[in-house]
Coordinates of C-alpha atoms and ligand atoms in Angstrom, one line a residue:
M8 CA 32.0 -20.6 15.6
A9 CA 29.8 -21.9 18.5
K10 CA 27.1 -24.3 17.6
I11 CA 23.6 -23.1 18.1
I12 CA 21.2 -25.7 19.4
R13 CA 17.9 -24.8 18.0
R14 CA 14.7 -25.3 20.0
K15 CA 12.6 -28.3 19.1
T16 CA 9.4 -27.3 17.4
K17 CA 6.6 -28.6 15.3
T18 CA 7.1 -28.3 11.6
I19 CA 4.6 -26.0 9.8
R20 CA 4.0 -25.7 6.1
I21 CA 3.5 -22.3 4.5
G22 CA 2.8 -22.8 0.8
N23 CA 5.9 -24.4 -0.7
I24 CA 8.2 -23.9 2.3
F25 CA 8.4 -25.4 5.8
I26 CA 9.4 -23.7 9.0
G27 CA 10.3 -25.2 12.4
G28 CA 11.7 -28.6 13.0
N29 CA 15.1 -28.8 11.4
N30 CA 14.2 -26.4 8.5
P31 CA 16.4 -23.4 7.9
I32 CA 15.3 -20.1 9.3
A33 CA 13.1 -18.5 6.7
I34 CA 13.4 -14.8 5.9
Q35 CA 10.2 -12.8 5.4
S36 CA 9.2 -9.3 4.7
M37 CA 6.0 -7.4 4.1
A38 CA 5.0 -5.5 0.9
K39 CA 4.4 -1.8 1.5
T40 CA 2.0 -1.4 -1.3
K41 CA -1.8 -1.3 -1.2
T42 CA -2.6 -4.9 -1.8
S43 CA -5.5 -4.1 -4.1
D44 CA -3.0 -2.3 -6.4
I45 CA -2.2 -5.7 -7.9
E46 CA 0.5 -4.7 -10.4
K47 CA 2.5 -2.6 -7.9
T48 CA 2.2 -5.3 -5.3
I49 CA 3.3 -8.1 -7.7
R50 CA 6.3 -5.9 -8.7
Q51 CA 7.3 -5.5 -5.1
I52 CA 6.9 -9.2 -4.3
K53 CA 9.0 -10.1 -7.4
E54 CA 11.7 -7.8 -6.2
L55 CA 11.7 -9.6 -2.9
E56 CA 11.7 -13.0 -4.5
N57 CA 14.7 -12.0 -6.6
I58 CA 16.8 -11.1 -3.5
G59 CA 15.9 -14.3 -1.7
C60 CA 12.9 -13.4 0.5
E61 CA 11.1 -16.6 1.3
I62 CA 7.7 -15.5 2.6
V63 CA 5.8 -12.2 1.9
R64 CA 3.1 -10.8 4.0
L65 CA 0.4 -8.5 2.6
A66 CA -1.9 -6.1 4.4
V67 CA -5.6 -7.1 4.0
K68 CA -7.5 -4.0 5.0
D69 CA -10.7 -4.5 3.1
S70 CA -12.5 -6.8 0.7
H71 CA -10.6 -5.4 -2.4
D72 CA -7.3 -6.4 -0.8
A73 CA -8.7 -9.9 0.1
K74 CA -9.9 -10.5 -3.5
A75 CA -6.7 -9.2 -5.0
L76 CA -4.8 -12.1 -3.3
R77 CA -6.2 -14.5 -5.8
M78 CA -4.7 -12.7 -8.8
I79 CA -1.4 -12.0 -6.9
K80 CA -1.0 -15.7 -5.9
R81 CA -1.2 -16.8 -9.5
R82 CA 1.7 -14.6 -10.5
V83 CA 4.2 -15.0 -7.7
N84 CA 6.2 -18.0 -6.3
V85 CA 6.7 -17.1 -2.7
P86 CA 4.1 -18.1 -0.1
I87 CA 1.7 -15.2 0.7
V88 CA 0.6 -14.4 4.2
A89 CA -2.6 -12.3 4.7
D90 CA -2.3 -9.8 7.6
I91 CA -5.7 -9.4 9.2
H92 CA -6.8 -7.0 11.9
F93 CA -10.2 -6.1 13.3
D94 CA -12.5 -7.8 10.7
W95 CA -12.6 -11.6 11.0
R96 CA -14.5 -11.8 7.7
L97 CA -11.4 -10.6 5.8
A98 CA -9.6 -13.7 7.1
I99 CA -12.3 -15.9 5.5
E100 CA -12.1 -14.0 2.3
A101 CA -8.3 -14.2 2.2
I102 CA -8.5 -17.9 2.8
D103 CA -11.0 -18.2 -0.1
S104 CA -8.6 -16.3 -2.3
G105 CA -5.9 -18.9 -1.6
T106 CA -3.6 -17.2 0.9
D107 CA -0.9 -19.5 2.3
K108 CA -1.1 -18.3 5.9
I109 CA -3.2 -16.0 8.1
R110 CA -1.8 -13.6 10.7
L111 CA -4.3 -12.7 13.4
N112 CA -3.8 -10.2 16.1
P113 CA -5.2 -11.3 19.5
G114 CA -5.6 -7.7 20.4
N115 CA -8.3 -7.0 17.8
I116 CA -9.9 -10.3 16.7
Y117 CA -10.7 -12.1 19.9
K118 CA -14.3 -13.2 19.9
K119 CA -14.4 -17.0 20.2
D120 CA -17.0 -17.6 17.6
Q121 CA -15.1 -15.5 15.1
I122 CA -11.8 -17.4 15.8
R123 CA -13.7 -20.7 15.5
K124 CA -14.9 -19.7 12.0
I125 CA -11.4 -18.7 10.9
A126 CA -9.8 -21.8 12.3
K127 CA -12.4 -24.0 10.6
A128 CA -11.7 -22.3 7.2
A129 CA -7.9 -22.5 7.7
K130 CA -8.1 -26.2 8.7
L131 CA -10.2 -27.0 5.6
N132 CA -7.6 -25.3 3.4
R133 CA -4.7 -26.7 5.4
I134 CA -3.1 -23.3 6.1
P135 CA -1.5 -22.2 9.3
I136 CA -2.4 -19.2 11.5
R137 CA 0.2 -17.0 13.1
V138 CA -0.9 -15.8 16.5
G139 CA 0.8 -12.4 16.1
V140 CA 0.9 -10.6 19.4
N141 CA 2.0 -7.0 19.3
S142 CA 2.8 -5.0 22.5
G143 CA 1.0 -2.0 21.1
S144 CA -2.4 -3.8 20.8
L145 CA -2.7 -6.0 23.9
K146 CA -6.2 -6.8 24.9
I147 CA -7.4 -5.4 28.3
G148 CA -8.7 -8.8 29.3
D149 CA -5.3 -10.5 28.8
R150 CA -3.7 -7.8 30.9
C151 CA -6.2 -8.2 33.7
K152 CA -5.7 -12.0 33.8
V153 CA -2.0 -11.5 34.4
L154 CA -2.7 -8.9 37.1
G155 CA -5.2 -11.2 38.7
V156 CA -8.0 -8.6 38.6
R157 CA -11.5 -8.7 37.0
E158 CA -11.7 -6.7 33.8
N159 CA -14.6 -4.6 35.1
L160 CA -12.7 -3.9 38.3
R161 CA -9.3 -3.1 36.8
P162 CA -7.5 -0.2 38.4
K163 CA -7.9 3.0 36.4
T164 CA -4.2 3.7 36.1
Y165 CA -2.3 0.5 36.4
N166 CA 1.1 0.5 34.9
L167 CA 1.4 -1.7 31.9
K168 CA 5.2 -1.4 31.5
P169 CA 6.7 -3.7 34.2
N170 CA 4.9 -6.8 32.9
T171 CA 4.7 -6.3 29.2
S172 CA 6.4 -9.6 28.4
D173 CA 3.9 -11.5 30.7
F174 CA 1.0 -9.7 29.1
M175 CA 2.2 -10.7 25.6
V176 CA 2.8 -14.3 26.6
Q177 CA -0.6 -14.5 28.3
S178 CA -2.3 -13.0 25.3
A179 CA -0.7 -15.6 22.9
L180 CA -1.4 -18.5 25.3
N181 CA -5.1 -17.6 25.6
Y182 CA -5.4 -17.4 21.8
I183 CA -3.5 -20.7 21.3
K184 CA -5.8 -22.4 23.9
I185 CA -8.9 -21.2 22.0
L186 CA -7.5 -22.4 18.6
E187 CA -6.5 -25.8 20.2
G188 CA -10.0 -26.0 21.7
F189 CA -11.3 -26.0 18.1
G190 CA -8.8 -28.7 17.1
F191 CA -6.5 -26.3 15.4
Y192 CA -2.7 -26.9 15.9
D193 CA -1.2 -25.4 12.7
I194 CA 0.1 -22.4 14.6
V195 CA 3.1 -20.1 14.5
V196 CA 3.7 -17.6 17.3
S197 CA 5.1 -14.1 17.4
L198 CA 5.5 -11.8 20.4
K199 CA 6.8 -8.4 19.1
G200 CA 7.4 -5.5 21.3
S201 CA 9.0 -2.2 20.5
D202 CA 11.2 -2.6 23.5
I203 CA 13.8 -5.3 22.9
F204 CA 13.9 -6.4 26.5
D205 CA 10.2 -7.1 26.5
T206 CA 10.5 -8.9 23.2
I207 CA 13.4 -11.1 24.3
E208 CA 11.8 -12.0 27.6
A209 CA 8.4 -12.8 26.0
Y210 CA 10.0 -15.3 23.5
R211 CA 12.1 -16.8 26.2
K212 CA 9.1 -17.4 28.5
M213 CA 7.0 -18.7 25.6
A214 CA 9.7 -21.1 24.6
K215 CA 9.1 -23.0 27.8
L216 CA 5.3 -23.1 27.3
C217 CA 4.7 -24.4 23.8
D218 CA 6.4 -26.1 20.8
Y219 CA 5.0 -24.0 18.0
P220 CA 7.5 -22.4 15.8
F221 CA 8.4 -18.7 16.4
H222 CA 8.3 -15.8 14.0
L223 CA 10.8 -13.4 15.4
G224 CA 10.7 -9.7 15.1
V225 CA 10.8 -6.4 16.9
T226 CA 8.1 -3.9 16.1
A227 CA 8.2 -0.2 15.4
T228 CA 12.0 0.0 15.3
G229 CA 12.5 3.5 14.2
S230 CA 14.8 4.8 11.5
P231 CA 16.3 2.2 9.1
Y232 CA 19.8 2.5 10.6
S233 CA 18.8 2.2 14.3
G234 CA 16.0 -0.2 13.3
A235 CA 18.5 -2.6 11.8
I236 CA 20.7 -2.4 14.9
K237 CA 17.8 -2.8 17.3
S238 CA 16.4 -5.8 15.4
G239 CA 19.9 -7.2 15.0
I240 CA 20.5 -7.1 18.8
A241 CA 17.2 -8.6 19.8
L242 CA 17.1 -11.2 17.1
S243 CA 20.7 -12.3 17.5
I244 CA 20.2 -12.9 21.2
L245 CA 17.2 -15.1 20.6
L246 CA 18.7 -16.9 17.6
L247 CA 21.9 -17.6 19.6
E248 CA 19.7 -19.2 22.2
G249 CA 18.2 -21.4 19.5
L250 CA 14.9 -19.6 19.3
G251 CA 13.3 -18.5 16.0
D252 CA 12.1 -20.3 12.9
T253 CA 11.4 -17.4 10.6
I254 CA 12.4 -13.8 11.0
R255 CA 11.3 -10.4 9.8
V256 CA 13.4 -7.2 10.4
S257 CA 10.8 -4.4 10.4
L258 CA 12.3 -1.3 9.0
T259 CA 10.8 2.1 8.0
D260 CA 12.4 1.5 4.6
K261 CA 12.0 -0.5 1.4
P262 CA 11.2 -4.2 2.0
K263 CA 14.4 -5.1 0.2
A264 CA 16.3 -3.4 3.0
E265 CA 14.5 -5.7 5.5
V266 CA 15.6 -8.8 3.6
R267 CA 19.2 -7.6 3.4
A268 CA 19.3 -6.9 7.1
A269 CA 17.8 -10.3 7.9
K270 CA 20.4 -12.0 5.7
S271 CA 23.1 -10.1 7.4
I272 CA 21.9 -11.2 10.9
L273 CA 21.7 -14.9 9.8
K274 CA 24.9 -14.8 8.0
T275 CA 26.8 -13.3 10.9
L276 CA 25.5 -16.0 13.2
G277 CA 26.4 -18.8 10.8
L278 CA 22.7 -19.6 10.4
G279 CA 22.5 -19.2 6.7
S280 CA 24.6 -18.6 3.6
F281 CA 23.6 -15.8 1.4
G282 CA 26.6 -15.3 -0.7
P283 CA 30.0 -13.7 -0.1
E284 CA 30.6 -12.1 3.3
I285 CA 32.6 -8.9 3.0
I286 CA 35.1 -8.2 5.7
S287 CA 36.4 -4.6 5.3
C288 CA 38.3 -2.3 7.6
P289 CA 36.8 0.9 8.8
T290 CA 39.7 2.9 7.2
C291 CA 41.8 5.5 8.9
G292 CA 44.5 8.0 8.0
R293 CA 46.7 5.2 6.6
C294 CA 44.3 4.3 3.9
E295 CA 45.2 5.9 0.5
V296 CA 42.3 4.7 -1.6
D297 CA 38.5 5.3 -1.5
L298 CA 37.7 2.0 0.3
V299 CA 34.2 3.1 1.2
K300 CA 33.3 3.4 -2.4
I301 CA 34.9 0.1 -3.3
V302 CA 32.9 -1.7 -0.6
K303 CA 29.7 0.0 -1.5
D304 CA 30.1 -0.8 -5.2
L305 CA 30.9 -4.4 -4.5
D306 CA 28.0 -4.7 -2.1
K307 CA 25.6 -3.2 -4.7
K308 CA 26.8 -5.4 -7.5
L309 CA 26.7 -8.5 -5.3
S310 CA 23.1 -7.8 -4.2
A311 CA 22.1 -7.7 -7.8
I312 CA 23.5 -11.2 -8.5
R313 CA 21.5 -14.1 -7.3
Y314 CA 22.6 -17.6 -8.4
P315 CA 25.1 -19.3 -8.3
L316 CA 27.2 -16.7 -6.7
S317 CA 24.8 -16.1 -3.8
A318 CA 25.0 -19.8 -2.8
M319 CA 28.7 -19.6 -2.2
P320 CA 29.7 -18.9 1.4
L321 CA 32.9 -17.0 0.5
K322 CA 34.8 -14.6 2.8
V323 CA 36.1 -11.6 0.9
A324 CA 38.4 -9.2 2.8
I325 CA 39.0 -5.7 1.6
M326 CA 41.5 -3.8 3.6
G327 CA 42.8 -0.3 3.4
C328 CA 46.5 -0.8 4.1
V329 CA 49.3 -3.2 5.0
V330 CA 48.8 -3.0 8.8
N331 CA 46.1 -5.6 9.1
G332 CA 45.4 -6.0 5.4
P333 CA 47.6 -9.0 4.4
G334 CA 46.7 -10.8 7.7
E335 CA 42.9 -10.5 7.2
A336 CA 43.2 -11.0 3.4
K337 CA 45.1 -14.2 4.0
E338 CA 42.4 -15.5 6.4
A339 CA 39.7 -15.0 3.8
D340 CA 38.9 -16.9 0.6
L341 CA 39.7 -13.8 -1.4
G342 CA 41.3 -10.6 -0.2
V343 CA 42.8 -7.3 -1.2
A344 CA 45.2 -5.3 0.9
F345 CA 45.7 -1.8 -0.6
G346 CA 48.8 0.3 -0.9
K347 CA 49.1 3.7 -2.5
R348 CA 47.2 2.9 -5.8
D349 CA 47.3 -0.8 -6.2
G350 CA 46.0 -3.7 -4.1
L351 CA 47.6 -7.0 -3.5
L352 CA 45.2 -9.8 -4.3
F353 CA 45.1 -12.9 -2.2
R354 CA 43.4 -16.2 -2.9
K355 CA 43.1 -18.8 -0.1
G356 CA 46.0 -17.1 1.8
K357 CA 48.4 -16.9 -1.2
S358 CA 49.3 -13.6 -2.8
I359 CA 48.4 -13.7 -6.5
R360 CA 49.1 -10.4 -8.1
K361 CA 48.8 -6.6 -7.9
I362 CA 45.5 -5.1 -9.1
P363 CA 44.9 -1.4 -9.9
Y364 CA 42.5 0.3 -7.5
Y365 CA 40.0 1.2 -10.2
R366 CA 39.6 -2.4 -11.4
C367 CA 39.3 -3.9 -7.9
V368 CA 35.5 -4.5 -7.8
D369 CA 35.5 -6.2 -11.3
V370 CA 38.5 -8.3 -10.5
L371 CA 37.0 -9.5 -7.2
L372 CA 33.7 -10.4 -8.9
D373 CA 35.6 -12.3 -11.5
E374 CA 37.6 -14.2 -8.9
M375 CA 34.5 -15.0 -7.0
S376 CA 32.9 -16.6 -10.1
K377 CA 36.0 -18.7 -10.5
C378 CA 35.6 -19.9 -6.9
V379 CA 32.0 -20.8 -7.6
S380 CA 32.9 -22.8 -10.7
L381 CA 35.8 -24.5 -9.0
Ligands
LIG13 FE1 43.6 1.8 8.9 FE2 44.9 0.0 7.6 FE3 43.5 -0.7 9.8 FE4 42.3 -0.1 7.5 S1 43.7 -1.8 7.8 S2 41.8 0.7 9.6 S3 43.6 1.5 6.7 S4 45.2 0.6 9.7

């Protein structure tokens, strides 16, 4: 596997974790509950904690949400990020409630005096601010700056599209300059577009202009299936170039699905180990067992297990027949190549014994635990 040389960045602390520098890429997600519904929100955060989500963002839409953060913080372990839009006072309230990080959108909180007040409170409480640019809410002034026109003289129908990545970068840079002007340097940057080319270009450009860590993501990705693919493509390209210190895969789905997709991306790129990697064939007319069911069952059972199995970077091959089966199974730490009803079990390249189809998942789980305890 090719070595990824990560971009050199500042290290930023978010509660009990660090991002940037040489720290592992942190996985984050966002709760989809109303934050003021404290019990529901805590339940969702706990679910995310249990599958290895390292940072959770919560929407802070009003004062009730901001106040709820205090209670939520007491009962969860992951760092909490308050997502603020439009009303700068909610950022102050969230900081008072003990949030570990603030996300601000330059498109809707941009008055210097308001930013100054937030930066002052964040500095006092030693928490970072994410400058979270989103292509859907770029400020007119930032666009005009890129176009070289005065805001009040801007053309009525200029086309935003060709320069979206420039607009996004300009928007982040302006905001960073304001924060730095107030002596605030505890910054994380995100530049999310719904178009992956804009997103990739924006991060690439920004990487040459600052050393703040990047929160990677693509916004408004569509259905869960295409969303995971879209995010997977964009994030993988950036991660392979060494960009990215924390990632969120935005999906119109349960937040747990976001974490599983993020883990898959990092695991595939060799940027993190989140338990056994399943290598399975797509099946074809040669396959005589229900391989789809086996893989789904194993995946489900594995995702319910956390430690110590999850810490073991095992490769587990599950193959439908003898064409590629033994070869792949031999390459893996554990493998099964199926025949008519039975599968041949391999461990570290050696065939061990035959196992019946219906016991395959349990046997594999058992064998995995043996590998962990070796
Ligand atoms: Fe088909 Fe066998 Fe290849 Fe699976 S391993 S896709 S069953 S030929």
